[in-house]
PDB file of C-alpha atoms in Angstrom:
ATOM      1  CA  VAL A   1     -16.067 -54.392  11.375  1.00 95.00           C
ATOM      2  CA  GLN A   2     -13.007 -52.499  10.545  1.00 97.00           C
ATOM      3  CA  LEU A   3      -9.421 -53.488  11.179  1.00 98.00           C
ATOM      4  CA  GLN A   4      -6.701 -50.893  10.963  1.00 96.00           C
ATOM      5  CA  ALA A   5      -3.140 -52.073  10.668  1.00 96.00           C
ATOM      6  CA  SER A   6      -0.063 -49.902  11.235  1.00 96.00           C
ATOM      7  CA  GLY A   7       3.680 -49.933  11.713  1.00 97.00           C
ATOM      8  CA  GLY A   8       4.974 -51.340   8.484  1.00 96.00           C
ATOM      9  CA  GLY A   9       7.960 -49.906   6.794  1.00 97.00           C
ATOM     10  CA  LEU A  10      11.383 -50.403   5.604  1.00 98.00           C
ATOM     11  CA  VAL A  11      14.012 -51.919   7.936  1.00 98.00           C
ATOM     12  CA  GLN A  12      17.547 -53.488   7.399  1.00 98.00           C
ATOM     13  CA  ALA A  13      18.035 -57.206   7.710  1.00 98.00           C
ATOM     14  CA  GLY A  14      18.490 -58.078  11.397  1.00 98.00           C
ATOM     15  CA  GLY A  15      16.406 -55.150  12.456  1.00 98.00           C
ATOM     16  CA  SER A  16      12.915 -55.091  14.102  1.00 98.00           C
ATOM     17  CA  LEU A  17       9.473 -53.642  13.555  1.00 98.00           C
ATOM     18  CA  ARG A  18       6.260 -53.476  15.494  1.00 98.00           C
ATOM     19  CA  LEU A  19       2.869 -53.917  13.798  1.00 98.00           C
ATOM     20  CA  SER A  20      -0.345 -52.981  15.456  1.00 98.00           C
ATOM     21  CA  CYS A  21      -3.961 -53.708  14.678  1.00 98.00           C
ATOM     22  CA  VAL A  22      -7.150 -52.118  16.020  1.00 97.00           C
ATOM     23  CA  ALA A  23     -10.594 -53.853  15.270  1.00 97.00           C
ATOM     24  CA  SER A  24     -13.680 -51.455  15.640  1.00 96.00           C
ATOM     25  CA  GLY A  25     -17.297 -51.472  14.929  1.00 96.00           C
ATOM     26  CA  ARG A  26     -20.409 -52.856  16.451  1.00 93.00           C
ATOM     27  CA  GLY A  27     -22.007 -56.262  16.659  1.00 90.00           C
ATOM     28  CA  PHE A  28     -19.126 -58.471  16.724  1.00 92.00           C
ATOM     29  CA  SER A  29     -17.335 -60.824  18.957  1.00 94.00           C
ATOM     30  CA  THR A  30     -13.716 -61.792  18.986  1.00 94.00           C
ATOM     31  CA  TYR A  31     -12.576 -65.436  19.349  1.00 96.00           C
ATOM     32  CA  ALA A  32      -9.013 -64.650  18.060  1.00 97.00           C
ATOM     33  CA  MET A  33      -7.062 -62.101  16.089  1.00 98.00           C
ATOM     34  CA  GLY A  34      -4.129 -62.930  13.719  1.00 98.00           C
ATOM     35  CA  TRP A  35      -1.672 -61.861  11.308  1.00 98.00           C
ATOM     36  CA  PHE A  36      -1.084 -63.182   7.879  1.00 98.00           C
ATOM     37  CA  ARG A  37       1.263 -62.139   5.108  1.00 98.00           C
ATOM     38  CA  GLN A  38       1.534 -62.324   1.453  1.00 98.00           C
ATOM     39  CA  ALA A  39       4.704 -61.865  -0.563  1.00 97.00           C
ATOM     40  CA  PRO A  40       4.547 -61.197  -4.421  1.00 93.00           C
ATOM     41  CA  GLY A  41       3.877 -64.175  -6.360  1.00 95.00           C
ATOM     42  CA  LYS A  42       3.392 -66.252  -3.108  1.00 97.00           C
ATOM     43  CA  GLU A  43       0.218 -67.594  -1.366  1.00 97.00           C
ATOM     44  CA  ARG A  44      -0.961 -66.009   1.842  1.00 97.00           C
ATOM     45  CA  GLU A  45       0.789 -67.413   4.803  1.00 97.00           C
ATOM     46  CA  PHE A  46      -0.148 -67.709   8.591  1.00 98.00           C
ATOM     47  CA  VAL A  47       2.030 -65.689  10.786  1.00 98.00           C
ATOM     48  CA  ALA A  48       0.648 -65.526  14.187  1.00 98.00           C
ATOM     49  CA  ALA A  49      -2.492 -65.304  16.156  1.00 98.00           C
ATOM     50  CA  ILE A  50      -3.810 -64.885  19.558  1.00 98.00           C
ATOM     51  CA  SER A  51      -6.935 -65.859  21.520  1.00 96.00           C
ATOM     52  CA  ALA A  52      -9.225 -63.046  22.773  1.00 95.00           C
ATOM     53  CA  SER A  53      -8.175 -63.699  26.244  1.00 93.00           C
ATOM     54  CA  GLY A  54      -4.496 -63.624  25.352  1.00 94.00           C
ATOM     55  CA  ASP A  55      -3.815 -66.995  27.010  1.00 95.00           C
ATOM     56  CA  ASP A  56      -2.982 -68.746  23.831  1.00 96.00           C
ATOM     57  CA  THR A  57      -0.922 -67.873  20.916  1.00 97.00           C
ATOM     58  CA  ASP A  58       0.232 -69.787  17.805  1.00 98.00           C
ATOM     59  CA  TYR A  59       2.919 -69.024  15.228  1.00 98.00           C
ATOM     60  CA  GLY A  60       3.891 -70.105  11.835  1.00 98.00           C
ATOM     61  CA  TRP A  61       6.989 -72.158  11.545  1.00 97.00           C
ATOM     62  CA  SER A  62       8.925 -69.560   9.693  1.00 97.00           C
ATOM     63  CA  VAL A  63       8.590 -66.885  12.322  1.00 98.00           C
ATOM     64  CA  LYS A  64       8.488 -68.860  15.465  1.00 98.00           C
ATOM     65  CA  GLY A  65      11.188 -67.709  17.983  1.00 98.00           C
ATOM     66  CA  ARG A  66      11.397 -64.202  16.090  1.00 98.00           C
ATOM     67  CA  PHE A  67       8.006 -62.776  16.216  1.00 98.00           C
ATOM     68  CA  THR A  68       5.849 -62.253  19.327  1.00 98.00           C
ATOM     69  CA  ILE A  69       2.126 -61.477  19.211  1.00 98.00           C
ATOM     70  CA  SER A  70       0.331 -59.831  22.017  1.00 98.00           C
ATOM     71  CA  LYS A  71      -2.755 -58.096  23.194  1.00 96.00           C
ATOM     72  CA  GLY A  72      -2.777 -54.427  23.351  1.00 94.00           C
ATOM     73  CA  ASP A  73      -4.218 -52.455  26.512  1.00 91.00           C
ATOM     74  CA  ALA A  74      -7.213 -51.387  24.401  1.00 92.00           C
ATOM     75  CA  LYS A  75      -9.892 -53.812  23.549  1.00 90.00           C
ATOM     76  CA  ASN A  76      -9.449 -55.796  20.220  1.00 94.00           C
ATOM     77  CA  THR A  77      -5.948 -54.484  19.844  1.00 96.00           C
ATOM     78  CA  VAL A  78      -3.092 -56.736  19.094  1.00 98.00           C
ATOM     79  CA  HIS A  79       0.582 -56.117  18.270  1.00 98.00           C
ATOM     80  CA  LEU A  80       3.299 -57.993  16.339  1.00 98.00           C
ATOM     81  CA  GLN A  81       6.871 -57.647  17.395  1.00 98.00           C
ATOM     82  CA  MET A  82       9.103 -58.634  14.619  1.00 98.00           C
ATOM     83  CA  ASN A  83      12.753 -59.352  15.435  1.00 98.00           C
ATOM     84  CA  SER A  84      15.790 -60.518  13.399  1.00 98.00           C
ATOM     85  CA  LEU A  85      13.887 -59.721  10.268  1.00 98.00           C
ATOM     86  CA  ASN A  86      15.226 -60.983   7.059  1.00 97.00           C
ATOM     87  CA  ALA A  87      14.551 -60.497   3.356  1.00 97.00           C
ATOM     88  CA  GLU A  88      12.070 -63.357   3.315  1.00 97.00           C
ATOM     89  CA  ASP A  89       9.964 -61.616   5.734  1.00 98.00           C
ATOM     90  CA  THR A  90       9.289 -58.907   3.088  1.00 98.00           C
ATOM     91  CA  ALA A  91       5.429 -58.951   2.530  1.00 98.00           C
ATOM     92  CA  VAL A  92       2.128 -57.243   3.065  1.00 98.00           C
ATOM     93  CA  TYR A  93       0.929 -58.026   6.390  1.00 98.00           C
ATOM     94  CA  TYR A  94      -2.692 -58.315   7.247  1.00 98.00           C
ATOM     95  CA  CYS A  95      -4.445 -58.194  10.302  1.00 98.00           C
ATOM     96  CA  ALA A  96      -7.510 -60.403  10.779  1.00 98.00           C
ATOM     97  CA  LEU A  97     -10.379 -61.379  13.291  1.00 98.00           C
ATOM     98  CA  ARG A  98     -12.023 -64.514  13.791  1.00 97.00           C
ATOM     99  CA  GLU A  99     -15.451 -64.575  15.541  1.00 97.00           C
ATOM    100  CA  ARG A 100     -16.134 -68.311  15.423  1.00 95.00           C
ATOM    101  CA  ILE A 101     -14.475 -70.916  17.437  1.00 94.00           C
ATOM    102  CA  GLY A 102     -12.127 -73.005  15.458  1.00 92.00           C
ATOM    103  CA  SER A 103      -8.412 -73.074  14.276  1.00 94.00           C
ATOM    104  CA  VAL A 104      -6.665 -69.911  14.570  1.00 93.00           C
ATOM    105  CA  ARG A 105      -4.783 -70.661  11.426  1.00 95.00           C
ATOM    106  CA  GLY A 106      -7.711 -69.936   9.230  1.00 94.00           C
ATOM    107  CA  GLY A 107     -11.339 -69.134   8.895  1.00 94.00           C
ATOM    108  CA  TYR A 108     -11.021 -65.481   9.723  1.00 97.00           C
ATOM    109  CA  ASP A 109     -14.132 -63.368   9.108  1.00 96.00           C
ATOM    110  CA  HIS A 110     -12.806 -59.740   8.759  1.00 97.00           C
ATOM    111  CA  TRP A 111      -9.584 -58.584   7.394  1.00 97.00           C
ATOM    112  CA  GLY A 112      -7.619 -55.222   7.391  1.00 96.00           C
ATOM    113  CA  GLN A 113      -6.177 -53.503   4.509  1.00 93.00           C
ATOM    114  CA  GLY A 114      -2.568 -54.654   4.836  1.00 94.00           C
ATOM    115  CA  THR A 115       0.714 -52.882   5.780  1.00 97.00           C
ATOM    116  CA  GLN A 116       3.915 -53.349   3.712  1.00 98.00           C
ATOM    117  CA  VAL A 117       6.853 -54.535   5.388  1.00 98.00           C
ATOM    118  CA  THR A 118      10.104 -54.338   3.365  1.00 98.00           C
ATOM    119  CA  VAL A 119      13.453 -55.877   4.694  1.00 98.00           C
ATOM    120  CA  SER A 120      16.602 -54.782   2.767  1.00 97.00           C
ATOM    121  CA  SER A 121      19.439 -57.091   2.746  1.00 88.00           C
TER     122      SER A 121
END
């Protein structure tokens, strides 16, 4: 399984970015897809997740109300719309896919390579 994330970049505080992730390969099933981030010197943090059906979403407390996760039109595609960005959102953002039933805040089976998001203040 390969996950390809895109859409990162440099943005000013208060601005917006949209990340996208596509999962490809054979022989896997999708329970949920999610986004995590890791800033320098910090632990990896849960950002958002969405069920395979798109009916259920979950957000980390630091992004709730500012970020929106959604399913793409293509199978196994997700987007993360990030609004009102601030310097604390600067991190490498990773897309992940979970095959097994369970909490969408962890236990992911497959990870993408990450995309850098930098917010200038």
